[in-house]
Coordinates of N, CA and C in Angstrom, one line a residue:
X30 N -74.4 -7.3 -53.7 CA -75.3 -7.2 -54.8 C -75.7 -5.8 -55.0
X31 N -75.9 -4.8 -53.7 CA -76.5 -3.6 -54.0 C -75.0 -2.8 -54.4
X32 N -74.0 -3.1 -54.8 CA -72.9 -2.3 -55.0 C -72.5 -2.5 -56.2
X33 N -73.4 -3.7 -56.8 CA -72.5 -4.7 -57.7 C -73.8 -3.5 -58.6
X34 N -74.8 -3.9 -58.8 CA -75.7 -3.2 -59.5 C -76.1 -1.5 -59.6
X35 N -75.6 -0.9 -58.5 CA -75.4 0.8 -58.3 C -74.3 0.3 -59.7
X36 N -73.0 0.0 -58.8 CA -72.0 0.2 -60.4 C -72.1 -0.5 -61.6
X37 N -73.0 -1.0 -62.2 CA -73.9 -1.8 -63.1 C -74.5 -0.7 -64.2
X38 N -74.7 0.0 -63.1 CA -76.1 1.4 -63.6 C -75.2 2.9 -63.5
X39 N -73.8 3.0 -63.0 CA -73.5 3.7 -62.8 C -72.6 4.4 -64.0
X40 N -72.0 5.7 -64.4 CA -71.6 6.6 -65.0 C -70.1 6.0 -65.5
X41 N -69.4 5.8 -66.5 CA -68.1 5.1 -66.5 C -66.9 5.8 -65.9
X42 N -67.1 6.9 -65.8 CA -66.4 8.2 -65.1 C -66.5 7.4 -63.6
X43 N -67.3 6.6 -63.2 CA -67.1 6.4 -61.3 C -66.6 5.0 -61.0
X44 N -66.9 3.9 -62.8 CA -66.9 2.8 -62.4 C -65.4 2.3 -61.9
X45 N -64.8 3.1 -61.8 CA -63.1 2.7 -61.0 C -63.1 3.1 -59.6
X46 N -64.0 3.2 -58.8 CA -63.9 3.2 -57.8 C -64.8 2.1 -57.4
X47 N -65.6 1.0 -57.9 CA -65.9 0.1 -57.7 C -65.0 -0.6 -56.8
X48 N -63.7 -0.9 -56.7 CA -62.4 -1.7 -56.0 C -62.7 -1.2 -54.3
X49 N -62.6 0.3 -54.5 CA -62.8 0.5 -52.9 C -63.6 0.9 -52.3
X50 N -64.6 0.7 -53.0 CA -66.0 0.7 -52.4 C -66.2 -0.7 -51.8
X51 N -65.6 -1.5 -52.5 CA -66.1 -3.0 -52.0 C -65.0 -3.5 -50.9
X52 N -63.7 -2.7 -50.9 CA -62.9 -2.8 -49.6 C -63.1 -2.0 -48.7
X53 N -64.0 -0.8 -49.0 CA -64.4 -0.1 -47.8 C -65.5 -1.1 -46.5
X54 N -66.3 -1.9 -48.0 CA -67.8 -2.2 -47.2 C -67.0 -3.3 -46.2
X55 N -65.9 -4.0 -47.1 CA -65.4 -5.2 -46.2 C -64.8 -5.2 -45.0
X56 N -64.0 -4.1 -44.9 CA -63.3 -3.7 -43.7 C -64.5 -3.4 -42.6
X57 N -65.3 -2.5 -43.5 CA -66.7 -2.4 -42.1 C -67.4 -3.4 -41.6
X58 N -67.5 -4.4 -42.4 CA -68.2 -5.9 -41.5 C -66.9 -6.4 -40.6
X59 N -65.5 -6.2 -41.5 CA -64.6 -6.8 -40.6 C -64.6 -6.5 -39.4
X60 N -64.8 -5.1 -39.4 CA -65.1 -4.6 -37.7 C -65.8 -5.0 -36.9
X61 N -67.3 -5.2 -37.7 CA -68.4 -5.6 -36.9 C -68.6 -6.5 -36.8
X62 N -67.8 -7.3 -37.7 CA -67.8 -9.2 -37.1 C -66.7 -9.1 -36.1
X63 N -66.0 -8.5 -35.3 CA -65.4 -8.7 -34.5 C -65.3 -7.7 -33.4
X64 N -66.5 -7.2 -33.4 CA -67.4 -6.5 -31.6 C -67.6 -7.7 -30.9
X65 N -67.8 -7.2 -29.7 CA -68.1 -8.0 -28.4 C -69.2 -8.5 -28.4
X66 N -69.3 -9.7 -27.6 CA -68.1 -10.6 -27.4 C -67.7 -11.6 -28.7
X67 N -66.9 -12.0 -28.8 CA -66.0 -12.4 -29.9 C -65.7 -13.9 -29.7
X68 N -66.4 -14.7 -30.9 CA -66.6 -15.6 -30.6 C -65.9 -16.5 -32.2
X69 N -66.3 -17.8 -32.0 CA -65.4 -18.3 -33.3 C -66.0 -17.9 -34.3
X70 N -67.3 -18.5 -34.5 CA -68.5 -17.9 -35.4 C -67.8 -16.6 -36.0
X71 N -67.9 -15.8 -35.5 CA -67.5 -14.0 -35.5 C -66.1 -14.0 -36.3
X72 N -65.2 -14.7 -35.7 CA -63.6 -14.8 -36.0 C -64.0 -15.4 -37.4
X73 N -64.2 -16.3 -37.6 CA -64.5 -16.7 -39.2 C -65.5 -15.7 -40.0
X74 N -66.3 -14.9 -39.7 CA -67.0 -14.2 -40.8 C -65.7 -12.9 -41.1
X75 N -64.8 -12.6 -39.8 CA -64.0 -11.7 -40.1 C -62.7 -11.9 -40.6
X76 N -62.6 -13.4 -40.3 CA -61.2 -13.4 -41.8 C -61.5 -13.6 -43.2
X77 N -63.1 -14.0 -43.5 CA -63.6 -14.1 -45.0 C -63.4 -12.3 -45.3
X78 N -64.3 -11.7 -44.6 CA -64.3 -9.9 -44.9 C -62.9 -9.5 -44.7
X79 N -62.1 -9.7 -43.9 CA -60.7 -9.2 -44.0 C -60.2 -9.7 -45.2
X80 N -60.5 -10.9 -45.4 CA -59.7 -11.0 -46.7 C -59.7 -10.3 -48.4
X81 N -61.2 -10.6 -48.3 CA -61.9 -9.9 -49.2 C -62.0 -8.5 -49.4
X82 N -61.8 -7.8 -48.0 CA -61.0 -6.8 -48.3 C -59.8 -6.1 -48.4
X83 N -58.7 -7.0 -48.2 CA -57.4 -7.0 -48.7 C -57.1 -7.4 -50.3
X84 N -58.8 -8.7 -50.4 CA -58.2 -9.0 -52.5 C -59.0 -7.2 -53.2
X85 N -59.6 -6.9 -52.4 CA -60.2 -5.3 -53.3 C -59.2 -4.6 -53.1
X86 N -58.5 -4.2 -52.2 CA -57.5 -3.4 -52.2 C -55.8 -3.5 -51.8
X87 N -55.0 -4.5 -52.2 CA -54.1 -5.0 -51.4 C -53.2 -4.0 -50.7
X88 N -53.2 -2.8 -51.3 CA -52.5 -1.7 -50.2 C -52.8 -1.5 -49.3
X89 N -54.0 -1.7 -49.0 CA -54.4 -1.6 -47.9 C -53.3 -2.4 -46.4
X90 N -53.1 -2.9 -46.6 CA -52.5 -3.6 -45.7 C -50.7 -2.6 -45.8
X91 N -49.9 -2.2 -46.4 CA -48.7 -1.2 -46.5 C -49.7 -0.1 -45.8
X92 N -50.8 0.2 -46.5 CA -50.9 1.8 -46.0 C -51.9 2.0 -44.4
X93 N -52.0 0.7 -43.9 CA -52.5 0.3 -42.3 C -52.4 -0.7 -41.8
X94 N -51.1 -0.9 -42.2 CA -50.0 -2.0 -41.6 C -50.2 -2.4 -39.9
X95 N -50.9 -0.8 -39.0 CA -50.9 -1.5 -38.1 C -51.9 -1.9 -37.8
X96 N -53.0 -1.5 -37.7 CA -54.4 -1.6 -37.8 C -54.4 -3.4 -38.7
X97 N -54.6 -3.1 -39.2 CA -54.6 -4.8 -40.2 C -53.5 -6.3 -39.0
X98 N -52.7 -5.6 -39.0 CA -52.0 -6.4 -37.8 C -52.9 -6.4 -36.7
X99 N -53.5 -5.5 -36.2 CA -53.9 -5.9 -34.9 C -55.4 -6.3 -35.3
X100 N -56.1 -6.3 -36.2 CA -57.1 -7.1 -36.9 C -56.9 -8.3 -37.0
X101 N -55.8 -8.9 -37.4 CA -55.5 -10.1 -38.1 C -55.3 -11.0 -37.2
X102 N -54.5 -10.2 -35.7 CA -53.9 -10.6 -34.2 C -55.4 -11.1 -33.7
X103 N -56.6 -10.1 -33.2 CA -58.1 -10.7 -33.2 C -58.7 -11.7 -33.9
X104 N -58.4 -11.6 -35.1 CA -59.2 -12.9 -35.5 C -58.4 -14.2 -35.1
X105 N -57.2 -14.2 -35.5 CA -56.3 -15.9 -34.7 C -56.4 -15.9 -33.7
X106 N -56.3 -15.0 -32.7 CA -57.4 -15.2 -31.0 C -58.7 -15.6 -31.3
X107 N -59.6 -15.5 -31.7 CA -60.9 -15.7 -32.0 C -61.2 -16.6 -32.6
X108 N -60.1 -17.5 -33.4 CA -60.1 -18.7 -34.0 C -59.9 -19.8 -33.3
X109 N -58.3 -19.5 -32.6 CA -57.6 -20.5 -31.9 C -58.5 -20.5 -30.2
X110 N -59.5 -19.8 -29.4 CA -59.4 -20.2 -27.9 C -61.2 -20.0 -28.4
X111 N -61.1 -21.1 -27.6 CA -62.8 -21.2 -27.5 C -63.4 -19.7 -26.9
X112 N -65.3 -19.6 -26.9 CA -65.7 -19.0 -26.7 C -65.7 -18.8 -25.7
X113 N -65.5 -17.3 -24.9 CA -65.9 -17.0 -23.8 C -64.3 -16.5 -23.4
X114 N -63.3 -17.2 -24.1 CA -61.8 -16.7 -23.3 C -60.7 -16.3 -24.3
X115 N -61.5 -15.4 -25.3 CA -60.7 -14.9 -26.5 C -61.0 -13.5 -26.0
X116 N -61.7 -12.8 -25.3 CA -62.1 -11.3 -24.5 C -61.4 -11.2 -23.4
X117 N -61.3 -12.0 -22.3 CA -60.5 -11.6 -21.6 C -59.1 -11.3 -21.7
X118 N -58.6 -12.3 -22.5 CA -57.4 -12.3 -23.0 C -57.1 -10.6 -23.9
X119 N -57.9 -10.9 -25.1 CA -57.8 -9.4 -25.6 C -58.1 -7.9 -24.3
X120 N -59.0 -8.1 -23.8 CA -58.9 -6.9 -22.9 C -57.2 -7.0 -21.9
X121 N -57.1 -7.7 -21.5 CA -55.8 -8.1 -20.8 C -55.1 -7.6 -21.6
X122 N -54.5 -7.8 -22.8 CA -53.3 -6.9 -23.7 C -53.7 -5.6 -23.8
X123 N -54.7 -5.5 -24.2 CA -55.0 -3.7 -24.4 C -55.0 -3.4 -23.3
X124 N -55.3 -3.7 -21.6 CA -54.6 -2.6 -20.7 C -53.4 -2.8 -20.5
X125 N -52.3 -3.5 -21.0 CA -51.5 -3.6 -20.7 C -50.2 -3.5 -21.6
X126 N -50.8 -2.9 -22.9 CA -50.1 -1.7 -23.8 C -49.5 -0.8 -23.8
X127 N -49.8 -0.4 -22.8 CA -49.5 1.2 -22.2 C -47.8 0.6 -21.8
X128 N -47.6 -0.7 -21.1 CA -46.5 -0.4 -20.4 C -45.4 -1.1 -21.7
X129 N -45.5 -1.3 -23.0 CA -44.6 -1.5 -23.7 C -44.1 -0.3 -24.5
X130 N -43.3 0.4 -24.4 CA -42.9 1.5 -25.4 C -42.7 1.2 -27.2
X131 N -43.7 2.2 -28.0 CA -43.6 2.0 -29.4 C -43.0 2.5 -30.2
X132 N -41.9 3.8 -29.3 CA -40.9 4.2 -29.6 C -39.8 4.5 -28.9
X133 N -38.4 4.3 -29.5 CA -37.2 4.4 -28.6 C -36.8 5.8 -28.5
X134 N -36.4 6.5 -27.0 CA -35.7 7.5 -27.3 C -34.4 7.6 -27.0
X135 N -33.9 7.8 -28.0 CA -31.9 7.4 -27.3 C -31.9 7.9 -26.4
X136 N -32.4 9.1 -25.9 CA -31.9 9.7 -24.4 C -32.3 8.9 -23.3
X137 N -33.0 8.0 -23.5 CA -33.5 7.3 -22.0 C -32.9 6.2 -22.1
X138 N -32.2 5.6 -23.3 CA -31.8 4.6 -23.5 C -30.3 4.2 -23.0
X139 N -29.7 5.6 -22.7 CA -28.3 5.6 -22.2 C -28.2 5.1 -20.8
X140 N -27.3 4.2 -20.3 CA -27.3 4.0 -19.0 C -25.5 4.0 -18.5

């Protein structure tokens, strides 16, 4: 409502950035609906804001393809396993990232 009305009142020269302003704001709840600890509650306010911020901006998702993946990866954990065992799980993959490589190097690849 406070965005909807600034750009209401605002200059027609700015009113085109209305779209990602309201994908910026969405992505930021996306986040904060899905801080610790991460619960279903949480996982559902953050696929309404994820989404909503993908209908403001749909590039978004091409131009942080990975980010948005691993967003989208948190909320279906946060959906699908009850409370209390969607955090361990997630911490469990993030230390144990390190040991998958995200890029190939031919040289090592020769055997």
């Amino acid at each position: 409502m406070v965005l909807n009305k600034a750009f209401n009142n605002a200059p027609s020269s700015l009113k085109n950035l209305k779209k990602d302003s309201l994908s910026h704001l969405y992505s930021y709840l996306t986040f904060k609906s899905l801080e610790s600890p991460l619960t279903r509650k949480k996982a559902r306010i953050g696929a309404r804001c994820f989404w909503m911020s993908i209908y403001h901006d749909p590039g978004l998702i091409k131009r942080r393809s990975r980010m948005m993946a691993i967003v989208f990866v948190k909320i279906m954990v946060g959906l699908m396993l009850p409370n209390g065992q969607a955090e361990p799980l997630l911490k469990f993959v993030k230390e144990f990232k390190g040991f998958f490589p995200t890029t190939h190097n031919s040289k090592n690849l020769s055997h």
